[in-house]
Coordinates of C-alpha atoms and ligand atoms in Angstrom, one line a residue:
M1 CA -2.5 12.2 4.5
I2 CA -2.6 9.6 1.9
I3 CA -5.6 7.8 1.0
A4 CA -4.8 4.8 -1.3
G5 CA -7.3 2.6 -3.1
N6 CA -6.2 -1.0 -4.1
W7 CA -8.4 -2.5 -6.5
K8 CA -6.9 -5.9 -6.5
M9 CA -8.0 -8.0 -9.2
N10 CA -11.1 -6.0 -10.2
L11 CA -12.0 -3.6 -13.1
A12 CA -11.1 -3.9 -16.5
P13 CA -10.3 -0.4 -18.5
A14 CA -13.8 0.5 -19.3
A15 CA -15.2 -0.3 -15.7
A16 CA -12.0 1.5 -14.3
K17 CA -12.6 4.6 -16.0
T18 CA -16.3 4.8 -15.4
L19 CA -15.2 4.5 -11.5
V20 CA -12.7 7.4 -11.9
A21 CA -15.3 9.4 -13.5
E22 CA -17.9 9.0 -10.5
F23 CA -15.3 9.5 -7.8
L24 CA -14.0 12.6 -9.5
K25 CA -17.7 14.0 -9.2
R26 CA -17.5 13.7 -5.6
Y27 CA -13.9 14.7 -4.8
E28 CA -12.2 17.9 -5.1
P29 CA -8.5 18.3 -4.5
A30 CA -7.4 19.2 -1.1
E31 CA -4.4 20.4 0.7
K32 CA -2.5 17.9 2.5
R33 CA -4.2 14.9 0.9
E34 CA -2.8 12.6 -1.3
V35 CA -4.8 9.9 -3.4
I36 CA -3.2 7.0 -4.8
L37 CA -5.0 4.5 -6.8
F38 CA -3.7 1.0 -7.6
P39 CA -5.4 -0.4 -10.5
P40 CA -4.9 -3.8 -12.2
A41 CA -2.0 -3.5 -14.7
L42 CA -4.4 -3.9 -17.7
A43 CA -6.3 -1.0 -16.4
F44 CA -3.4 1.4 -15.6
E45 CA -3.4 3.4 -18.6
A46 CA -7.3 3.9 -18.7
T47 CA -7.0 4.9 -15.1
A48 CA -4.0 7.5 -15.8
E49 CA -5.7 8.8 -18.7
A50 CA -9.1 9.3 -16.8
L51 CA -7.4 11.3 -14.0
R52 CA -5.6 13.7 -16.6
G53 CA -5.4 17.0 -15.1
R54 CA -5.8 15.8 -11.5
G55 CA -2.1 16.0 -10.1
D56 CA -3.5 15.1 -6.8
I57 CA -4.1 11.9 -7.7
R58 CA -1.5 9.4 -8.6
V59 CA -1.3 5.8 -10.0
G60 CA 0.8 3.0 -9.0
L61 CA 0.6 -0.8 -9.8
Q62 CA -0.3 -3.7 -7.4
N63 CA 3.1 -5.8 -8.3
I64 CA 6.0 -6.0 -10.4
Y65 CA 8.9 -8.7 -10.7
W66 CA 12.4 -7.7 -9.9
E67 CA 14.4 -8.4 -13.2
E68 CA 14.6 -5.7 -15.4
S69 CA 13.4 -7.5 -18.6
G70 CA 13.6 -11.0 -20.5
A71 CA 12.1 -14.4 -20.5
Y72 CA 9.3 -14.2 -17.4
T73 CA 6.2 -14.8 -19.0
G74 CA 3.3 -13.1 -17.3
E75 CA 5.6 -10.5 -15.6
I76 CA 5.9 -6.7 -15.6
S77 CA 9.4 -5.1 -14.6
A78 CA 9.6 -2.0 -12.3
A79 CA 11.3 -0.2 -15.0
M80 CA 8.3 -0.9 -17.3
A81 CA 5.9 0.2 -14.5
A82 CA 7.9 3.6 -14.3
A83 CA 8.1 4.1 -17.9
A84 CA 4.1 3.9 -18.1
G85 CA 4.1 6.5 -15.4
A86 CA 3.6 4.5 -12.3
A87 CA 4.8 6.5 -9.1
F88 CA 4.2 3.9 -6.6
C89 CA 4.3 0.1 -6.5
L90 CA 2.7 -2.4 -3.5
V91 CA 5.2 -4.5 -2.2
G92 CA 4.5 -7.7 0.0
H93 CA 0.7 -7.6 0.2
S94 CA -0.6 -10.0 2.3
E95 CA -2.3 -11.7 -0.7
R96 CA 1.1 -12.0 -2.5
R97 CA 2.5 -13.4 0.4
H98 CA 0.1 -16.0 1.5
I99 CA -1.6 -16.8 -1.7
F100 CA 1.3 -16.5 -4.1
G101 CA 3.8 -17.4 -1.4
E102 CA 5.9 -14.6 -1.7
T103 CA 8.7 -14.8 0.9
I104 CA 10.4 -11.9 2.8
D105 CA 13.4 -12.3 0.3
D106 CA 11.0 -11.7 -2.7
T107 CA 9.6 -8.8 -1.1
R108 CA 13.4 -7.2 -0.5
R109 CA 14.1 -7.8 -4.0
K110 CA 11.1 -6.3 -5.2
A111 CA 11.2 -3.3 -3.2
S112 CA 14.8 -2.7 -4.5
A113 CA 13.7 -2.8 -8.1
V114 CA 10.9 -0.4 -7.4
A115 CA 13.3 2.0 -5.8
A116 CA 15.9 1.5 -8.6
A117 CA 13.2 2.3 -11.0
G118 CA 12.5 5.5 -9.2
M119 CA 9.3 4.7 -7.8
T120 CA 8.2 4.5 -4.2
P121 CA 7.7 1.1 -2.8
L122 CA 4.5 0.9 -0.5
L123 CA 5.6 -2.0 1.9
C124 CA 2.6 -3.9 3.3
V125 CA 3.5 -5.7 6.4
G126 CA 1.3 -7.4 9.0
E127 CA 0.8 -10.5 11.2
T128 CA -1.9 -13.3 10.9
L129 CA -4.5 -13.8 13.5
A130 CA -2.4 -16.9 14.9
E131 CA 0.8 -14.7 15.2
R132 CA -1.2 -11.9 17.3
Q133 CA -2.6 -14.5 19.6
D134 CA 0.6 -15.9 20.1
N135 CA 2.0 -12.4 20.8
R136 CA 4.2 -12.3 17.8
A137 CA 2.8 -9.7 16.1
E138 CA 5.5 -7.0 16.6
T139 CA 8.3 -9.4 15.9
I140 CA 6.6 -10.5 12.6
V141 CA 6.2 -7.0 11.5
Q142 CA 9.9 -6.2 12.4
R143 CA 11.0 -9.3 10.4
Q144 CA 9.2 -8.5 7.4
L145 CA 10.3 -4.7 7.6
E146 CA 14.0 -4.9 8.4
P147 CA 15.6 -6.7 5.4
V148 CA 13.6 -4.2 3.1
L149 CA 14.9 -1.3 5.2
D150 CA 18.3 -2.6 4.8
E151 CA 18.2 -3.2 0.9
L152 CA 16.6 0.0 0.4
A153 CA 19.5 1.8 2.5
S154 CA 22.2 -0.1 0.8
R155 CA 20.8 1.5 -2.7
D156 CA 20.7 4.8 -0.8
A157 CA 17.0 4.8 -1.6
K158 CA 14.9 8.0 0.0
A159 CA 11.5 7.0 -0.8
L160 CA 9.4 4.6 1.2
A161 CA 5.8 4.5 2.3
I162 CA 4.6 1.5 4.5
A163 CA 1.0 0.1 5.3
Y164 CA 0.3 -2.0 8.5
E165 CA -2.3 -4.4 7.3
P166 CA -3.2 -7.1 10.0
V167 CA -3.8 -10.2 7.9
W168 CA -7.0 -10.9 9.8
A169 CA -8.6 -7.6 9.1
I170 CA -8.2 -7.9 5.4
G171 CA -11.4 -8.1 3.5
T172 CA -13.1 -9.6 6.8
G173 CA -15.0 -6.9 7.9
E174 CA -12.7 -7.0 11.2
T175 CA -10.6 -3.9 11.7
A176 CA -7.8 -3.5 14.3
S177 CA -8.9 -1.1 17.1
P178 CA -7.7 2.4 16.9
A179 CA -5.6 1.5 20.0
D180 CA -4.0 -1.6 18.3
A181 CA -3.3 0.1 15.1
A182 CA -1.8 3.0 17.1
G183 CA 0.4 0.7 19.1
M184 CA 1.8 -1.1 15.8
H185 CA 2.3 2.2 14.2
A186 CA 4.4 3.6 17.1
H187 CA 6.3 0.2 17.0
I188 CA 6.9 0.8 13.1
R189 CA 8.1 4.2 13.8
A190 CA 10.5 3.2 16.4
L191 CA 12.0 0.9 14.1
L192 CA 12.1 3.5 11.6
A193 CA 13.7 6.0 13.8
A194 CA 17.2 4.3 13.6
R195 CA 17.0 4.5 9.7
P196 CA 17.4 8.5 8.9
A197 CA 16.3 8.1 5.3
F198 CA 13.0 6.6 6.5
A199 CA 12.4 8.2 9.6
H200 CA 9.4 10.3 8.6
A201 CA 8.2 7.7 6.1
P202 CA 4.4 7.6 6.0
I203 CA 2.8 4.5 7.6
L204 CA -0.6 3.7 6.4
Y205 CA -3.1 1.6 8.0
G206 CA -5.1 -1.0 5.9
G207 CA -7.8 -3.8 6.7
S208 CA -11.6 -3.3 6.3
V209 CA -11.5 0.3 6.2
K210 CA -14.7 2.0 5.4
P211 CA -16.5 5.4 5.8
T212 CA -17.6 4.6 9.2
N213 CA -14.1 3.9 10.7
A214 CA -11.8 5.6 8.6
A215 CA -11.6 9.3 10.3
E216 CA -10.9 7.5 13.8
L217 CA -8.3 5.5 12.5
L218 CA -6.6 8.4 10.7
S219 CA -6.7 10.5 13.9
Q220 CA -4.6 8.1 15.7
P221 CA -0.8 9.2 16.4
E222 CA 1.5 7.6 13.5
V223 CA -1.7 6.7 11.3
G224 CA -0.5 8.9 7.9
G225 CA -3.1 7.5 5.8
V226 CA -5.2 4.4 4.8
L227 CA -4.8 1.5 2.2
V228 CA -8.4 0.5 1.3
G229 CA -9.6 -2.5 -0.7
G230 CA -13.2 -3.3 -0.8
A231 CA -14.4 0.1 0.0
S232 CA -12.0 1.6 -2.8
L233 CA -14.3 0.0 -5.7
D234 CA -17.4 1.9 -4.4
A235 CA -16.7 5.6 -5.9
A236 CA -19.1 7.2 -3.0
A237 CA -17.6 5.1 -0.4
F238 CA -14.0 5.9 -1.4
A239 CA -14.8 9.6 -1.7
A240 CA -16.4 9.8 1.7
I241 CA -13.4 8.1 3.2
C242 CA -11.1 10.8 1.2
V243 CA -13.4 14.0 2.2
G244 CA -13.6 12.6 5.7
A245 CA -9.9 12.3 6.4
P246 CA -8.6 14.8 8.9
Ligands
LIG301 P1 -9.8 -4.3 2.4 O1 -8.4 -4.6 1.8 O2 -9.8 -2.8 2.6 O3 -10.8 -5.1 1.8 O4 -9.8 -5.1 3.8 C1 -7.4 -3.9 2.2 C2 -5.9 -4.3 1.5 O5 -6.0 -5.7 0.9 O6 -5.1 -3.4 0.9

């Protein structure tokens, strides 16, 4: 079971340290449970430092650029992230797709760079409300997933995690019903079944996950974890999600 916290554009280094300290007071290592934190890049080192000695909690980056180095002002490469100790990197988060205009091809390149640097891409996929109402949710998710799977397979990559995050559920307080989440997770699992390297990749659910709904979502078939945004900024709420995970 993976419980991931995406802090988004919140928490400078000192605030990150405080949050980690508060969280550690409330969360002991537990078998079969892996916690991954995604601080902003500026707070990566402070977060990793505050977690020293807690090998059950790993740290990732929220975004990288696919080139290795060079004149790309403002960007961070996958190799730089890996050298700093990042084990995971989010790819294709809906805020990247919708606010920053990242295309499916951009996510393909980013996932490829993350894998080439030895990190695990946590690929986020999900449909908008209009797409769901149009009955296109499964097609959209498939379209976001397959180019990345092809790319990773061509690189012989083995590590991948996926997060199903319906866009209409992110930061809105709306959550997919456990049945809707289970339906999409089954669809993703079926797509993965044709890819031996990724057949068992964990599939997380994300979108307004809170202590009050996490356990039920996590008990659905094929829901192998949760990706938590807003509630991961509250140490008590995030610890409650982790402790309550089945
Ligand atoms: P939320 O964000 O939990 O605030 O809805 C989830 C995410 O964006 O990963």
